[in-house]
Short mmCIF file of C-alpha atoms and ligand atoms in Angstrom, two decimals:
data_model
loop_
_atom_site.label_atom_id
_atom_site.label_comp_id
_atom_site.label_asym_id
_atom_site.label_seq_id
_atom_site.Cartn_x
_atom_site.Cartn_y
_atom_site.Cartn_z
CA MET A 25 -30.12 77.13 105.33
CA LYS A 26 -28.97 80.57 104.18
CA VAL A 27 -29.16 83.15 106.93
CA LEU A 28 -28.78 86.94 106.77
CA VAL A 29 -28.11 88.98 109.92
CA VAL A 30 -28.91 92.69 109.59
CA GLY A 31 -26.74 95.16 111.52
CA SER A 32 -23.13 96.03 112.27
CA GLY A 33 -22.71 96.17 116.05
CA GLY A 34 -21.54 93.95 118.85
CA ARG A 35 -25.03 92.53 119.11
CA GLU A 36 -24.90 91.38 115.50
CA HIS A 37 -21.39 89.95 115.91
CA ALA A 38 -22.64 87.87 118.85
CA LEU A 39 -25.72 86.77 116.88
CA CYS A 40 -23.56 85.76 113.91
CA TRP A 41 -21.15 83.90 116.23
CA ALA A 42 -24.01 81.97 117.82
CA ILE A 43 -25.86 81.27 114.54
CA ALA A 44 -22.68 80.15 112.76
CA LYS A 45 -22.33 77.34 115.34
CA SER A 46 -25.66 75.83 114.30
CA PRO A 47 -25.44 72.76 112.01
CA LYS A 48 -28.53 74.17 110.27
CA CYS A 49 -26.60 77.24 109.06
CA LYS A 50 -24.96 76.48 105.73
CA LYS A 51 -24.22 80.04 104.63
CA LEU A 52 -24.19 83.21 106.72
CA TYR A 53 -24.37 86.79 105.44
CA ALA A 54 -24.31 90.06 107.36
CA ALA A 55 -25.42 93.48 106.16
CA PRO A 56 -23.36 95.54 106.57
CA GLY A 57 -21.40 93.65 109.28
CA ASN A 58 -17.99 94.71 110.63
CA ALA A 59 -14.38 93.51 110.71
CA GLY A 60 -15.08 90.86 113.35
CA ILE A 61 -18.20 89.58 111.63
CA ALA A 62 -16.24 89.29 108.37
CA ASP A 63 -14.30 86.38 109.94
CA ILE A 64 -17.44 84.24 110.18
CA ALA A 65 -19.91 85.64 107.64
CA GLU A 66 -19.89 87.20 104.21
CA CYS A 67 -20.45 90.93 104.69
CA VAL A 68 -22.53 92.75 102.09
CA LYS A 69 -22.39 96.52 101.73
CA ILE A 70 -26.01 97.34 102.53
CA ASP A 71 -26.94 99.63 105.40
CA ALA A 72 -29.22 98.24 108.09
CA ASP A 73 -31.91 100.84 107.32
CA ASP A 74 -31.91 100.39 103.53
CA ILE A 75 -35.08 98.31 103.47
CA THR A 76 -35.44 98.08 99.70
CA ALA A 77 -31.84 96.95 99.15
CA LEU A 78 -32.07 94.40 101.98
CA VAL A 79 -35.26 92.87 100.57
CA ASP A 80 -33.79 92.81 97.05
CA PHE A 81 -30.65 91.09 98.32
CA ALA A 82 -32.62 88.52 100.33
CA LYS A 83 -34.71 87.74 97.25
CA SER A 84 -31.82 87.48 94.82
CA GLU A 85 -29.66 85.36 97.16
CA LYS A 86 -32.66 83.18 98.12
CA ILE A 87 -32.10 83.78 101.82
CA ASP A 88 -34.14 81.40 104.01
CA PHE A 89 -34.10 83.38 107.23
CA VAL A 90 -33.32 87.00 108.11
CA VAL A 91 -32.41 87.98 111.68
CA VAL A 92 -32.89 91.69 112.22
CA GLY A 93 -30.62 93.25 114.86
CA PRO A 94 -31.40 96.97 115.17
CA GLU A 95 -34.74 98.62 115.88
CA VAL A 96 -34.66 101.11 113.02
CA ALA A 97 -35.14 98.45 110.34
CA LEU A 98 -37.99 96.91 112.36
CA VAL A 99 -39.76 100.23 112.87
CA LEU A 100 -39.42 100.91 109.12
CA GLY A 101 -41.18 97.62 108.36
CA LEU A 102 -38.36 95.36 107.13
CA VAL A 103 -40.07 92.24 108.48
CA ASP A 104 -43.38 93.13 106.74
CA GLN A 105 -41.62 93.53 103.41
CA LEU A 106 -39.61 90.33 103.78
CA GLU A 107 -42.73 88.37 104.66
CA GLU A 108 -44.52 89.83 101.63
CA ALA A 109 -41.65 88.48 99.55
CA GLY A 110 -42.08 85.05 101.20
CA ILE A 111 -38.92 85.27 103.31
CA LYS A 112 -38.95 84.31 106.98
CA ALA A 113 -37.67 86.95 109.35
CA PHE A 114 -36.96 87.19 113.07
CA GLY A 115 -38.39 90.33 114.66
CA PRO A 116 -41.71 92.14 114.99
CA ASN A 117 -43.55 93.71 112.08
CA LYS A 118 -43.98 97.46 111.77
CA ALA A 119 -47.21 97.61 113.79
CA ALA A 120 -45.74 95.64 116.70
CA ALA A 121 -42.43 97.54 116.55
CA GLN A 122 -44.30 100.66 117.70
CA LEU A 123 -43.73 99.25 121.15
CA GLU A 124 -40.24 100.73 120.86
CA GLY A 125 -40.81 103.19 118.01
CA SER A 126 -43.28 105.32 119.93
CA LYS A 127 -42.98 105.95 123.65
CA ALA A 128 -46.54 107.33 123.66
CA PHE A 129 -47.83 104.04 122.18
CA MET A 130 -45.92 102.00 124.77
CA LYS A 131 -47.06 104.12 127.72
CA ASP A 132 -50.70 104.21 126.58
CA LEU A 133 -50.66 100.43 126.21
CA MET A 134 -49.29 99.97 129.73
CA GLY A 135 -51.89 102.40 131.10
CA LYS A 136 -54.77 100.67 129.31
CA TYR A 137 -53.76 97.15 130.41
CA GLY A 138 -52.53 97.94 133.92
CA ILE A 139 -48.88 97.04 133.34
CA PRO A 140 -46.72 98.60 136.09
CA THR A 141 -44.73 101.63 134.94
CA ALA A 142 -43.96 105.24 135.97
CA ALA A 143 -46.83 107.75 135.96
CA TYR A 144 -46.58 110.08 132.95
CA GLU A 145 -48.20 112.76 130.74
CA THR A 146 -47.58 113.46 127.04
CA PHE A 147 -47.27 116.93 125.46
CA ASP A 148 -46.96 118.30 121.95
CA GLU A 149 -46.55 121.88 123.02
CA PRO A 150 -43.78 123.36 125.26
CA ASP A 151 -45.88 125.81 127.33
CA ALA A 152 -48.32 123.11 128.44
CA ALA A 153 -45.37 120.86 129.34
CA LYS A 154 -43.80 123.64 131.42
CA SER A 155 -46.95 124.48 133.31
CA TYR A 156 -47.34 120.76 134.11
CA ILE A 157 -43.81 120.72 135.51
CA MET A 158 -44.57 123.76 137.68
CA ARG A 159 -47.27 121.72 139.44
CA GLN A 160 -45.11 118.62 140.11
CA GLU A 161 -43.39 117.92 143.42
CA THR A 162 -41.37 114.78 142.54
CA ARG A 163 -38.19 114.26 140.47
CA LEU A 164 -39.00 114.06 136.75
CA VAL A 165 -37.72 112.49 133.56
CA VAL A 166 -38.25 114.16 130.16
CA LYS A 167 -38.33 111.90 127.08
CA ALA A 168 -38.61 112.49 123.35
CA ASP A 169 -41.42 110.36 121.91
CA GLY A 170 -39.64 109.01 118.83
CA LEU A 171 -36.38 107.16 118.31
CA ALA A 172 -33.35 109.20 119.35
CA ALA A 173 -30.58 106.58 119.42
CA GLY A 174 -30.88 106.14 123.16
CA LYS A 175 -30.16 109.82 123.84
CA GLY A 176 -33.71 111.20 124.02
CA VAL A 177 -34.08 110.74 127.78
CA ILE A 178 -33.09 113.43 130.28
CA LEU A 179 -33.13 112.64 134.00
CA CYS A 180 -33.82 116.01 135.63
CA HIS A 181 -32.77 116.88 139.20
CA ASN A 182 -34.98 119.97 139.48
CA LYS A 183 -37.54 122.09 137.64
CA ASN A 184 -34.94 124.25 135.87
CA GLU A 185 -33.34 121.18 134.34
CA ALA A 186 -36.77 119.97 133.24
CA TYR A 187 -37.52 123.34 131.55
CA ALA A 188 -34.15 123.19 129.79
CA ALA A 189 -34.88 119.63 128.64
CA ILE A 190 -38.18 120.75 127.09
CA ASP A 191 -36.47 123.63 125.25
CA HIS A 192 -33.72 121.27 124.07
CA MET A 193 -36.24 118.83 122.56
CA MET A 194 -39.14 121.01 121.44
CA ILE A 195 -37.57 124.37 120.59
CA GLU A 196 -33.95 123.59 119.67
CA ARG A 197 -35.30 120.30 118.24
CA ALA A 198 -32.12 118.45 119.25
CA PHE A 199 -33.63 115.12 118.20
CA GLY A 200 -35.53 116.43 115.18
CA GLU A 201 -39.10 115.25 114.86
CA ALA A 202 -38.55 112.59 117.55
CA GLY A 203 -39.06 115.50 119.99
CA ASP A 204 -42.24 116.94 118.49
CA GLU A 205 -44.08 115.04 121.16
CA ILE A 206 -42.56 114.51 124.60
CA LEU A 207 -43.34 112.51 127.70
CA ILE A 208 -42.80 113.67 131.26
CA GLU A 209 -42.71 110.89 133.80
CA GLU A 210 -42.00 110.35 137.47
CA PHE A 211 -38.47 109.28 138.39
CA MET A 212 -38.37 105.68 139.67
CA PRO A 213 -35.57 104.88 142.12
CA GLY A 214 -34.29 101.30 142.14
CA GLU A 215 -31.96 98.86 140.43
CA GLU A 216 -32.20 98.58 136.65
CA VAL A 217 -32.39 95.25 134.87
CA SER A 218 -32.71 94.18 131.23
CA PHE A 219 -35.12 91.28 130.87
CA PHE A 220 -35.45 89.25 127.66
CA ALA A 221 -38.16 86.89 126.43
CA LEU A 222 -38.78 85.21 123.09
CA VAL A 223 -42.35 85.71 121.89
CA ASP A 224 -44.08 83.96 118.97
CA GLY A 225 -47.29 85.98 118.98
CA GLU A 226 -48.97 84.02 121.75
CA THR A 227 -46.34 82.22 123.81
CA ALA A 228 -43.49 83.85 125.68
CA VAL A 229 -40.39 81.98 126.81
CA PRO A 230 -38.15 83.78 129.30
CA LEU A 231 -34.53 84.01 128.15
CA ALA A 232 -32.55 85.63 130.92
CA ALA A 233 -31.91 88.86 132.73
CA ALA A 234 -28.80 90.98 132.32
CA GLN A 235 -27.50 94.18 133.79
CA ASP A 236 -26.22 96.97 131.57
CA HIS A 237 -24.01 99.94 132.58
CA LYS A 238 -25.42 103.00 130.86
CA ALA A 239 -23.23 105.77 132.23
CA VAL A 240 -19.88 106.33 130.53
CA HIS A 241 -17.67 106.46 133.67
CA ASP A 242 -16.99 104.32 136.72
CA GLY A 243 -19.54 104.44 139.50
CA GLY A 244 -22.32 105.32 137.07
CA THR A 245 -21.13 108.89 136.48
CA GLY A 246 -21.04 110.95 133.29
CA PRO A 247 -23.48 111.02 130.39
CA ASN A 248 -25.58 108.04 129.28
CA THR A 249 -24.30 105.80 126.49
CA GLY A 250 -25.66 102.83 124.57
CA GLY A 251 -24.16 100.65 127.32
CA MET A 252 -20.55 100.28 128.56
CA GLY A 253 -20.73 96.70 129.78
CA ALA A 254 -23.07 93.95 130.87
CA TYR A 255 -23.34 90.71 132.76
CA SER A 256 -25.83 87.86 132.99
CA PRO A 257 -27.37 86.33 135.00
CA THR A 258 -27.92 89.04 137.54
CA PRO A 259 -28.38 88.13 141.22
CA VAL A 260 -31.17 90.71 141.56
CA VAL A 261 -33.48 88.62 139.38
CA THR A 262 -34.20 85.58 141.52
CA LYS A 263 -36.42 82.72 140.27
CA LYS A 264 -39.31 84.25 142.20
CA LEU A 265 -38.78 87.69 140.68
CA GLN A 266 -38.50 86.18 137.18
CA LYS A 267 -41.91 84.57 137.67
CA GLN A 268 -43.34 87.88 138.84
CA ILE A 269 -41.90 89.64 135.78
CA MET A 270 -43.43 87.00 133.47
CA ASP A 271 -46.82 87.08 135.23
CA ASP A 272 -47.18 90.83 135.83
CA ILE A 273 -45.36 92.26 132.81
CA ILE A 274 -44.44 89.97 129.91
CA THR A 275 -47.62 87.87 129.67
CA PRO A 276 -50.00 90.86 130.02
CA THR A 277 -47.96 92.73 127.38
CA ILE A 278 -48.23 89.86 124.90
CA LYS A 279 -51.99 89.63 125.50
CA ALA A 280 -52.34 93.39 125.14
CA MET A 281 -50.58 93.32 121.78
CA VAL A 282 -52.96 90.60 120.57
CA ASP A 283 -55.96 92.62 121.76
CA GLU A 284 -54.63 95.72 120.00
CA GLY A 285 -54.48 93.78 116.74
CA CYS A 286 -50.68 93.73 116.49
CA PRO A 287 -49.42 90.43 117.95
CA TYR A 288 -45.77 90.58 118.93
CA LYS A 289 -43.14 88.25 117.48
CA GLY A 290 -39.44 88.35 118.17
CA VAL A 291 -37.41 89.09 121.25
CA LEU A 292 -39.07 91.37 123.75
CA PHE A 293 -36.53 93.35 125.76
CA CYS A 294 -38.02 94.92 128.85
CA GLY A 295 -36.03 97.61 130.58
CA LEU A 296 -37.16 97.25 134.19
CA MET A 297 -36.66 99.19 137.38
CA ILE A 298 -36.79 96.91 140.41
CA THR A 299 -38.45 99.29 142.86
CA ASP A 300 -39.63 98.81 146.45
CA GLU A 301 -43.10 98.26 144.96
CA GLY A 302 -41.88 95.53 142.58
CA PRO A 303 -40.66 95.53 138.96
CA LYS A 304 -41.86 98.41 136.77
CA VAL A 305 -41.32 98.94 133.05
CA LEU A 306 -38.92 101.70 132.02
CA GLU A 307 -39.28 100.89 128.35
CA TYR A 308 -39.81 98.12 125.86
CA ASN A 309 -37.35 97.39 123.11
CA VAL A 310 -38.22 95.21 120.14
CA ARG A 311 -34.75 93.68 119.68
CA PHE A 312 -31.86 92.28 121.67
CA GLY A 313 -29.97 94.75 123.84
CA ASP A 314 -26.46 95.76 122.94
CA PRO A 315 -24.27 94.80 124.89
CA GLU A 316 -26.74 92.49 126.68
CA CYS A 317 -27.07 90.22 123.63
CA GLN A 318 -23.37 89.41 123.75
CA VAL A 319 -23.57 88.03 127.29
CA LEU A 320 -26.77 86.13 126.51
CA MET A 321 -25.17 84.51 123.46
CA ALA A 322 -22.04 83.65 125.47
CA ARG A 323 -24.25 81.78 127.97
CA MET A 324 -26.69 80.10 125.60
CA LYS A 325 -25.92 76.40 125.21
CA SER A 326 -28.87 75.58 122.95
CA ASP A 327 -28.82 76.10 119.20
CA THR A 328 -29.58 79.82 118.82
CA LEU A 329 -30.71 79.51 115.21
CA GLU A 330 -33.25 76.84 116.21
CA ALA A 331 -34.55 79.07 119.00
CA LEU A 332 -34.99 82.08 116.72
CA LEU A 333 -36.68 79.89 114.10
CA ALA A 334 -39.06 78.41 116.67
CA CYS A 335 -40.01 81.94 117.62
CA THR A 336 -40.71 82.98 114.02
CA ASN A 337 -42.56 79.72 113.26
CA GLY A 338 -44.88 79.99 116.27
CA LYS A 339 -43.36 76.88 117.90
CA LEU A 340 -42.12 78.30 121.18
CA ASP A 341 -44.40 76.02 123.18
CA LYS A 342 -42.03 73.18 122.23
CA LEU A 343 -38.77 75.00 122.95
CA GLU A 344 -36.46 74.42 125.92
CA ILE A 345 -33.38 76.57 126.20
CA ASP A 346 -30.22 75.42 127.99
CA TRP A 347 -27.81 77.90 129.54
CA HIS A 348 -24.30 77.73 130.94
CA SER A 349 -24.63 78.18 134.66
CA ASP A 350 -21.58 80.49 134.58
CA THR A 351 -21.85 84.25 134.54
CA ALA A 352 -20.91 86.02 131.33
CA LEU A 353 -19.48 89.52 131.66
CA LEU A 354 -18.61 91.97 128.92
CA VAL A 355 -16.50 95.13 128.98
CA VAL A 356 -17.05 97.66 126.19
CA MET A 357 -13.98 99.40 124.79
CA ALA A 358 -15.02 102.72 123.28
CA ALA A 359 -13.23 105.42 121.31
CA ASN A 360 -11.87 108.29 123.47
CA GLY A 361 -14.51 111.02 123.64
CA TYR A 362 -17.54 108.73 123.27
CA PRO A 363 -20.51 109.37 123.74
CA ASN A 364 -19.56 112.87 122.56
CA HIS A 365 -17.19 113.60 119.70
CA TYR A 366 -14.68 110.85 118.87
CA GLU A 367 -12.33 110.05 116.01
CA LYS A 368 -12.60 107.09 113.68
CA GLY A 369 -9.77 105.24 111.98
CA SER A 370 -7.29 104.51 114.80
CA ILE A 371 -5.53 101.14 114.53
CA ILE A 372 -6.42 98.41 117.03
CA LYS A 373 -3.75 95.84 117.88
CA GLY A 374 -3.70 92.81 120.16
CA LEU A 375 -7.01 91.39 118.97
CA ASP A 376 -5.46 87.98 118.31
CA VAL A 377 -3.69 87.99 121.66
CA ALA A 378 -6.96 88.70 123.50
CA ALA A 379 -8.93 86.17 121.47
CA ALA A 380 -6.31 83.48 122.17
CA ILE A 381 -6.89 83.73 125.92
CA GLU A 382 -8.99 80.77 127.00
CA GLY A 383 -12.60 81.72 127.62
CA ILE A 384 -12.36 85.17 126.04
CA ASN A 385 -14.56 86.28 123.17
CA VAL A 386 -13.85 89.56 121.43
CA PHE A 387 -17.01 90.89 119.84
CA HIS A 388 -16.52 93.76 117.42
CA ALA A 389 -18.99 96.62 117.76
CA GLY A 390 -17.61 99.39 115.55
CA THR A 391 -14.68 98.25 113.44
CA LYS A 392 -13.68 97.89 109.83
CA THR A 393 -10.69 96.52 108.00
CA LYS A 394 -8.16 98.76 106.31
CA GLY A 395 -5.83 96.58 104.31
CA LYS A 396 -4.74 93.94 106.83
CA LYS A 397 -5.40 96.18 109.84
CA VAL A 398 -8.50 96.56 111.97
CA VAL A 399 -9.47 100.17 112.66
CA ALA A 400 -12.06 101.80 114.92
CA ASP A 401 -15.20 102.79 113.08
CA GLY A 402 -17.67 103.81 115.76
CA GLY A 403 -18.15 105.00 119.33
CA ARG A 404 -18.41 101.61 120.96
CA VAL A 405 -15.71 99.58 119.26
CA LEU A 406 -15.12 96.24 121.03
CA GLY A 407 -16.82 94.05 123.63
CA ILE A 408 -14.47 91.80 125.58
CA THR A 409 -16.49 88.91 126.99
CA ALA A 410 -15.60 86.19 129.50
CA LEU A 411 -17.35 83.46 131.45
CA GLY A 412 -16.69 82.81 135.14
CA LYS A 413 -18.15 80.87 138.03
CA THR A 414 -19.01 84.17 139.74
CA VAL A 415 -19.45 87.75 138.59
CA LYS A 416 -16.11 88.50 140.25
CA SER A 417 -14.19 85.80 138.36
CA ALA A 418 -15.87 86.72 135.06
CA HIS A 419 -14.89 90.35 135.74
CA LYS A 420 -11.27 89.36 136.35
CA ALA A 421 -11.15 87.23 133.21
CA ALA A 422 -12.72 89.88 130.97
CA TYR A 423 -10.23 92.55 132.11
CA LYS A 424 -7.34 90.18 131.26
CA GLY A 425 -8.70 90.29 127.73
CA VAL A 426 -8.93 94.08 127.88
CA GLU A 427 -5.26 94.30 128.91
CA ALA A 428 -4.25 92.32 125.84
CA ILE A 429 -5.79 94.94 123.54
CA ASP A 430 -3.27 97.51 122.36
CA TRP A 431 -5.31 100.58 121.48
CA ALA A 432 -4.31 103.95 122.95
CA GLU A 433 -7.26 105.73 121.37
CA GLY A 434 -9.78 103.70 123.37
CA PHE A 435 -11.01 103.48 126.96
CA CYS A 436 -13.32 101.37 129.10
CA ARG A 437 -14.99 101.41 132.50
CA SER A 438 -13.02 99.50 135.11
CA ASP A 439 -15.98 98.51 137.30
CA ILE A 440 -18.29 96.38 135.14
CA GLY A 441 -20.31 94.15 137.45
CA TRP A 442 -19.71 96.30 140.56
CA ARG A 443 -23.25 96.04 141.91
CA ALA A 444 -23.16 92.24 141.97
CA ILE A 445 -19.53 92.08 143.17
CA LYS A 446 -20.35 94.42 146.05
P1 LIG B 529 -35.07 104.79 128.32
O1 LIG B 529 -34.42 105.05 126.99
O2 LIG B 529 -36.48 105.23 128.42
O3 LIG B 529 -34.82 103.41 128.85
O4 LIG B 529 -34.24 105.68 129.33
C1 LIG B 529 -32.83 105.63 129.40
C2 LIG B 529 -32.39 105.44 130.82
O5 LIG B 529 -32.86 106.51 131.64
C3 LIG B 529 -32.96 104.20 131.46
O6 LIG B 529 -32.19 103.09 131.14
C4 LIG B 529 -32.92 104.55 132.91
O7 LIG B 529 -31.60 104.39 133.43
C5 LIG B 529 -33.21 106.02 132.91
N1 LIG B 529 -34.66 106.27 133.13
C6 LIG B 529 -35.62 106.40 132.18
N2 LIG B 529 -36.81 106.61 132.72
C7 LIG B 529 -36.65 106.63 134.06
C8 LIG B 529 -37.53 106.81 135.17
N3 LIG B 529 -38.82 107.05 135.01
N4 LIG B 529 -36.99 106.74 136.40
C9 LIG B 529 -35.67 106.52 136.58
N5 LIG B 529 -34.79 106.36 135.57
C10 LIG B 529 -35.25 106.41 134.33
N1 LIG B 530 -28.06 98.33 126.14
C1 LIG B 530 -29.34 98.90 126.03
C2 LIG B 530 -29.96 98.82 124.71
O1 LIG B 530 -29.57 98.05 123.85
O2 LIG B 530 -30.92 99.54 124.49
#
């Protein structure tokens, strides 16, 4: 079949890599793709949020199956429009994508159906938000309601920081209209886990858990990023805890979406805090995590394309997924300055050397080709991935790959996997 993957990050490179291995895949396209993806798929110059152009391309090329990577296209209704055109697509429709597109929708749903999460209030007016803060005794988190590229969340240490966060979102409008409505929620202490399940509307199949590293520097310091590294599986999520997550969170969420008239299809990515009171939802995402997807794909033994198709076709009840028992660990190499200002265009060398090391996969996250050279074209640029019997050995192997990359304009964290290694 002809498959189109939408997106240009490390997640999409990993999806393309996994899908290309399927005997079912006869032709693979990516829009817009990147320099790494170009080695395995035909890249077409269409942005991931250009819904009209994507649908037109899928129609004219007679694409059989579209796999949507990023949330923006889902929230804009790409899947609805593809289905209207008779083209199968992996991912939720616009109504179901609200689960990520609107934090107020997600929190109201959890409140209504008793799904464990942090206590919260919503506000569309700064003075009311501030007087609420004045009355609170616990640590707070201020969040913009809409999509803000992962940056619309401010963890406040005290009331002054919370006031400043409100001004930043509602008065300075740092995230535009995403901050017209805000949420203030209690801070949940605990260990954070990314949990993934495939959902076909009614049935949910657990994929695996992974752990991301959001902060830019070692030890979890510095500003939050899209994720600086990941590993899977994570020792925190035991078999027993996985069952609890399915029973208390995933299954009730799927039922709630059916009851609300917007059944969920696609991958459901639950950001969880494992607290002393059990797992609680930080947020839902309606797509694979990036960089979590890369470690999931590195571990998945089953045919990924078949799994995604089963999900779209409502056949998950018949699906069994096999995994490598090894741990996969990924180190993100980012452009100096990220997540703040960084330069594009620096030349990356050593990619072949790293890729030639046994067991190493180099996933491109923000690259493009310039003549015969590969240059940096984003904040997160590469994801060096390795498998190992333990988190420690996967860590060692991945950093061997990192050492082979010759790129002075980039940096990485040196402690990916530290929680599990400790
Ligand atoms: P979100 O985009 O809502 O997942 O928030 C980004 C990050 O902020 C999360 O991955 C957590 O690390 C942190 N965070 C968000 N909400 C809370 C909370 N209520 N308690 C503790 N940490 C939080
Ligand atoms: N790595 C977290 C995310 O994709 O949202």
